[in-house]
Coordinates of C-alpha atoms in Angstrom, one line a residue:
M1 CA 0.0 0.0 0.0
P2 CA 1.4 3.5 -0.9
N3 CA 3.1 5.2 2.0
I4 CA 1.7 8.7 1.5
I5 CA 3.2 11.5 3.7
E6 CA 1.8 15.0 3.8
I7 CA 4.5 17.6 3.7
N8 CA 4.2 20.2 6.5
D9 CA 7.9 20.9 7.1
L10 CA 10.0 22.3 4.2
T11 CA 13.2 21.5 6.1
L12 CA 12.7 17.7 6.0
P13 CA 16.1 16.2 4.9
E14 CA 14.2 13.6 2.9
I15 CA 12.8 16.2 0.5
K16 CA 15.9 18.3 0.2
L17 CA 17.1 16.2 -2.7
Y18 CA 14.2 17.6 -4.7
S19 CA 15.4 21.2 -4.3
C20 CA 19.0 20.6 -5.6
T21 CA 19.8 23.4 -8.0
S22 CA 23.0 21.5 -8.9
E23 CA 22.9 17.9 -10.0
I24 CA 26.4 17.2 -8.6
P25 CA 25.2 16.4 -5.0
L26 CA 22.7 13.9 -6.4
L27 CA 25.4 12.3 -8.5
R28 CA 27.5 11.9 -5.4
Y29 CA 24.7 11.0 -3.0
F30 CA 25.9 7.5 -2.3
E31 CA 29.5 7.9 -3.1
P32 CA 31.5 5.8 -3.9
E33 CA 28.4 4.0 -5.1
P34 CA 26.3 5.4 -8.0
G35 CA 24.1 8.3 -6.8
I36 CA 20.6 9.5 -7.5
F37 CA 18.7 11.0 -10.5
I38 CA 15.3 12.7 -10.6
A39 CA 12.7 11.5 -13.1
E40 CA 10.0 14.0 -14.0
S41 CA 6.5 13.2 -15.1
P42 CA 4.4 10.0 -14.7
N43 CA 5.4 8.7 -18.2
V44 CA 9.1 9.2 -17.6
I45 CA 8.9 7.6 -14.2
S46 CA 7.1 4.6 -15.7
R47 CA 9.8 4.2 -18.3
A48 CA 12.5 4.2 -15.7
L49 CA 10.6 1.6 -13.7
N50 CA 10.2 -0.5 -16.8
A51 CA 14.0 -0.4 -17.3
G52 CA 14.5 -1.7 -13.8
Y53 CA 15.6 1.5 -11.9
E54 CA 14.9 1.5 -8.2
P55 CA 12.7 4.3 -6.8
I56 CA 13.7 6.0 -3.5
S57 CA 10.8 8.4 -3.0
I58 CA 8.1 10.3 -5.0
L59 CA 7.2 14.0 -4.7
I60 CA 3.7 14.5 -6.1
D61 CA 0.9 17.1 -6.4
R62 CA -1.9 16.2 -4.0
K63 CA -4.4 16.5 -6.9
K64 CA -2.5 13.7 -8.8
V65 CA -2.5 11.1 -6.0
A66 CA -5.7 9.4 -6.9
A67 CA -5.0 9.3 -10.6
L68 CA -1.6 7.8 -10.2
A69 CA -2.3 5.5 -7.3
D70 CA -3.0 2.4 -9.4
N71 CA -0.8 2.7 -12.4
L72 CA 2.4 4.2 -10.8
M73 CA 2.5 4.4 -7.1
E74 CA 1.5 0.8 -6.5
R75 CA 4.5 -0.3 -8.6
C76 CA 6.9 1.6 -6.2
G77 CA 6.0 -0.5 -3.1
D78 CA 6.2 1.1 0.3
I79 CA 8.6 4.0 -0.5
P80 CA 7.7 7.4 0.9
I81 CA 5.4 9.4 -1.3
Y82 CA 5.5 13.0 -0.3
T83 CA 2.6 15.2 -1.3
A84 CA 1.4 18.8 -1.0
D85 CA -0.5 21.3 -3.1
S86 CA 1.2 22.6 -6.2
G87 CA 2.2 25.9 -4.6
L88 CA 4.2 24.3 -1.9
L89 CA 5.8 21.9 -4.4
D90 CA 6.9 24.8 -6.4
Q91 CA 8.7 26.2 -3.3
I92 CA 10.5 23.0 -2.8
T93 CA 11.7 22.4 -6.3
G94 CA 12.1 26.0 -7.5
F95 CA 10.0 25.4 -10.7
H96 CA 6.4 24.4 -11.5
L97 CA 5.7 20.7 -11.8
T98 CA 3.6 20.8 -15.0
Q99 CA 3.1 17.0 -14.8
G100 CA 2.8 16.9 -11.1
A101 CA 5.3 14.3 -10.1
L102 CA 9.0 13.7 -9.5
C103 CA 10.7 10.5 -8.5
A104 CA 14.1 10.1 -6.9
M105 CA 15.8 6.9 -8.2
R106 CA 19.1 5.1 -7.7
R107 CA 21.6 5.2 -10.5
R108 CA 23.2 2.0 -11.7
E109 CA 26.7 1.0 -12.6
L110 CA 27.2 1.9 -16.3
P111 CA 28.2 -0.8 -18.8
D112 CA 31.5 -0.5 -20.6
M113 CA 32.1 0.4 -24.2
E114 CA 32.6 -3.2 -25.3
T115 CA 29.3 -4.3 -23.8
I116 CA 27.4 -1.4 -25.4
C117 CA 28.9 -2.1 -28.8
S118 CA 28.6 -5.9 -28.8
G119 CA 26.0 -6.8 -31.4
A120 CA 25.3 -3.2 -32.4
S121 CA 25.2 -2.1 -36.0
R122 CA 24.3 1.6 -35.6
I123 CA 25.7 3.7 -32.7
A124 CA 25.9 7.4 -32.1
V125 CA 28.9 9.0 -30.4
L126 CA 28.6 12.4 -28.7
E127 CA 31.8 14.4 -28.3
D128 CA 31.7 17.0 -25.6
I129 CA 28.0 17.9 -26.1
M130 CA 27.2 19.9 -23.0
N131 CA 23.7 21.1 -23.5
P132 CA 21.2 18.8 -21.6
T133 CA 18.4 19.7 -24.0
N134 CA 20.4 18.7 -27.0
A135 CA 21.6 15.5 -25.3
G136 CA 18.0 14.5 -24.4
A137 CA 16.7 15.2 -27.9
I138 CA 19.5 13.1 -29.4
F139 CA 18.6 10.1 -27.2
R140 CA 14.9 10.5 -28.2
S141 CA 15.8 10.5 -31.9
A142 CA 18.2 7.5 -31.4
A143 CA 15.4 5.5 -29.8
A144 CA 12.8 6.5 -32.3
L145 CA 15.0 5.8 -35.3
N146 CA 16.4 2.5 -34.1
F147 CA 20.0 3.3 -33.3
D148 CA 21.4 0.6 -31.0
A149 CA 23.4 2.7 -28.5
V150 CA 24.9 6.0 -27.6
L151 CA 28.5 6.6 -26.5
L152 CA 29.7 9.8 -24.8
T153 CA 33.0 11.4 -24.2
S154 CA 33.9 12.5 -20.7
G155 CA 33.2 16.1 -21.7
C156 CA 29.5 15.5 -22.3
C157 CA 26.7 16.4 -20.0
D158 CA 25.2 13.6 -17.9
P159 CA 22.3 12.0 -19.7
L160 CA 20.6 11.4 -16.3
Y161 CA 20.4 15.1 -15.4
R162 CA 16.7 16.0 -14.9
R163 CA 16.4 18.2 -18.0
S164 CA 18.1 15.6 -20.3
I165 CA 15.8 12.9 -19.0
R166 CA 12.7 15.1 -19.5
V167 CA 13.6 16.1 -23.0
S168 CA 14.4 12.5 -23.9
M169 CA 10.9 11.6 -22.7
G170 CA 12.5 8.8 -20.7
T171 CA 14.1 7.2 -23.8
V172 CA 17.5 7.6 -22.0
F173 CA 16.3 4.5 -20.0
Q174 CA 15.6 2.6 -23.2
V175 CA 18.8 3.2 -25.3
P176 CA 21.9 1.6 -23.9
W177 CA 24.7 4.2 -23.3
A178 CA 28.1 4.4 -21.8
Y179 CA 31.0 6.8 -21.4
L180 CA 34.0 6.0 -23.7
D181 CA 36.6 4.1 -21.8
S182 CA 39.5 5.2 -24.0
K183 CA 41.3 8.5 -24.1
D184 CA 39.3 11.0 -26.1
S185 CA 42.1 11.2 -28.7
D186 CA 42.0 7.5 -29.6
Y187 CA 38.3 6.4 -29.3
V188 CA 37.9 6.5 -33.1
D189 CA 40.6 3.9 -33.5
K190 CA 39.0 1.8 -30.8
L191 CA 35.7 1.9 -32.7
K192 CA 37.5 0.8 -35.9
S193 CA 39.1 -2.1 -34.1
M194 CA 35.6 -3.2 -33.1
G195 CA 34.5 -3.3 -36.8
F196 CA 32.7 0.0 -37.0
A197 CA 33.1 2.4 -39.9
T198 CA 33.3 5.9 -38.4
A199 CA 31.6 8.9 -39.8
A200 CA 32.3 12.4 -38.5
M201 CA 29.4 14.9 -39.0
A202 CA 31.3 18.0 -40.1
L203 CA 31.3 20.8 -42.6
R204 CA 34.5 20.3 -44.6
D205 CA 35.5 20.5 -48.3
D206 CA 35.9 16.7 -48.3
S207 CA 32.5 16.0 -46.8
V208 CA 30.1 13.7 -48.5
G209 CA 26.3 13.8 -48.3
I210 CA 24.4 11.6 -45.8
D211 CA 22.9 9.8 -48.8
N212 CA 26.4 8.7 -50.1
P213 CA 26.0 5.1 -51.3
K214 CA 29.3 3.9 -49.7
L215 CA 28.3 5.4 -46.4
M216 CA 24.8 3.9 -46.5
A217 CA 26.2 0.5 -47.4
E218 CA 28.3 0.2 -44.2
T219 CA 27.1 -2.7 -42.1
K220 CA 28.4 -1.3 -38.8
L221 CA 28.5 2.5 -38.5
A222 CA 29.3 4.9 -35.8
L223 CA 28.0 8.5 -36.3
I224 CA 30.0 11.1 -34.4
F225 CA 28.6 14.4 -33.4
G226 CA 30.5 17.4 -32.0
T227 CA 29.9 20.0 -29.4
E228 CA 27.5 22.9 -30.0
G229 CA 29.2 25.8 -31.9
E230 CA 32.7 24.5 -32.5
G231 CA 31.8 21.0 -33.7
L232 CA 34.1 18.0 -33.7
K233 CA 37.8 18.3 -32.9
S234 CA 40.0 18.3 -36.0
A235 CA 41.8 15.2 -34.7
T236 CA 38.5 13.3 -34.5
I237 CA 37.5 14.3 -38.1
D238 CA 40.9 13.3 -39.5
A239 CA 40.8 9.9 -37.8
C240 CA 37.3 9.0 -39.2
D241 CA 36.6 6.9 -42.3
H242 CA 34.0 9.3 -43.6
V243 CA 33.3 13.0 -43.2
V244 CA 29.6 13.6 -43.6
K245 CA 27.4 16.7 -44.0
I246 CA 23.7 17.3 -44.5
P247 CA 23.2 19.4 -47.6
M248 CA 21.8 22.9 -46.7
A249 CA 19.7 25.4 -48.7
N250 CA 18.8 29.1 -48.5
G251 CA 22.2 30.1 -47.2
V252 CA 21.8 28.1 -44.0
D253 CA 25.2 26.7 -43.0
S254 CA 24.2 24.0 -40.5
L255 CA 21.6 22.6 -38.2
N256 CA 21.5 22.4 -34.4
V257 CA 23.2 19.2 -33.3
A258 CA 20.0 17.7 -32.1
A259 CA 18.2 18.4 -35.4
A260 CA 21.2 17.2 -37.4
S261 CA 21.2 13.9 -35.4
A262 CA 17.5 13.2 -36.2
V263 CA 18.1 13.8 -40.0
A264 CA 21.2 11.6 -40.0
F265 CA 19.6 8.8 -37.9
W266 CA 16.7 8.7 -40.3
Q267 CA 18.9 8.5 -43.4
L268 CA 21.4 6.0 -42.0
R269 CA 19.2 3.9 -39.8
K270 CA 19.2 0.1 -40.0
Q271 CA 17.5 -1.2 -43.1

């Protein structure tokens, strides 16, 4: 039976994790064990539960309790479910809960690069992409367009930051992902040694279009996307088998990295 607790004290240590303006304390919450992330909205929470993540507590708008009792809260067992009216919840979190629910969940140990790539034929690699909105949108496109996995360099934002999770609509729990376990300067060679053709998304004179027949014929392909603004490092581009661009019209030089990923995923998806 749900363990519903009415909030009447904003200083309760149990609810302070919902007011973290920085995600770092959550990441280190159980250090040296993996920490906590916050899932926002009933649909996202449900996807995290489907993926096997362990809930710690829920913070929910009092008006949503009855609606979510059967299809969400019952799945969480006897964890604390903190509730209050929306105004008080806004004070706790510092923002308005448009979907009325947050859930604190335990992180898990991440798989390694080899595990992620085993059996994969299409993967996306994110190099130093720092914007959580872009990262979340890329995960959502990867899931929708049937890419097998996402790899991230150490300079990327954390895909389990609340905003990334929300923008991904919880698909970050569905697409396998890991941080690259090689030095940033040699991860392309590591991917090649695992049988992947590597394609750098970059605007260069030697770029080919995303509909290039040789590119589309690759049986194992890693698409590599660079940071917002500056794009991929020159060393990364030079190391790749292909340099790829999306043809532009009307004087537009490029797309936002999240939009570019969706176009590239669609064109180069598994057939």
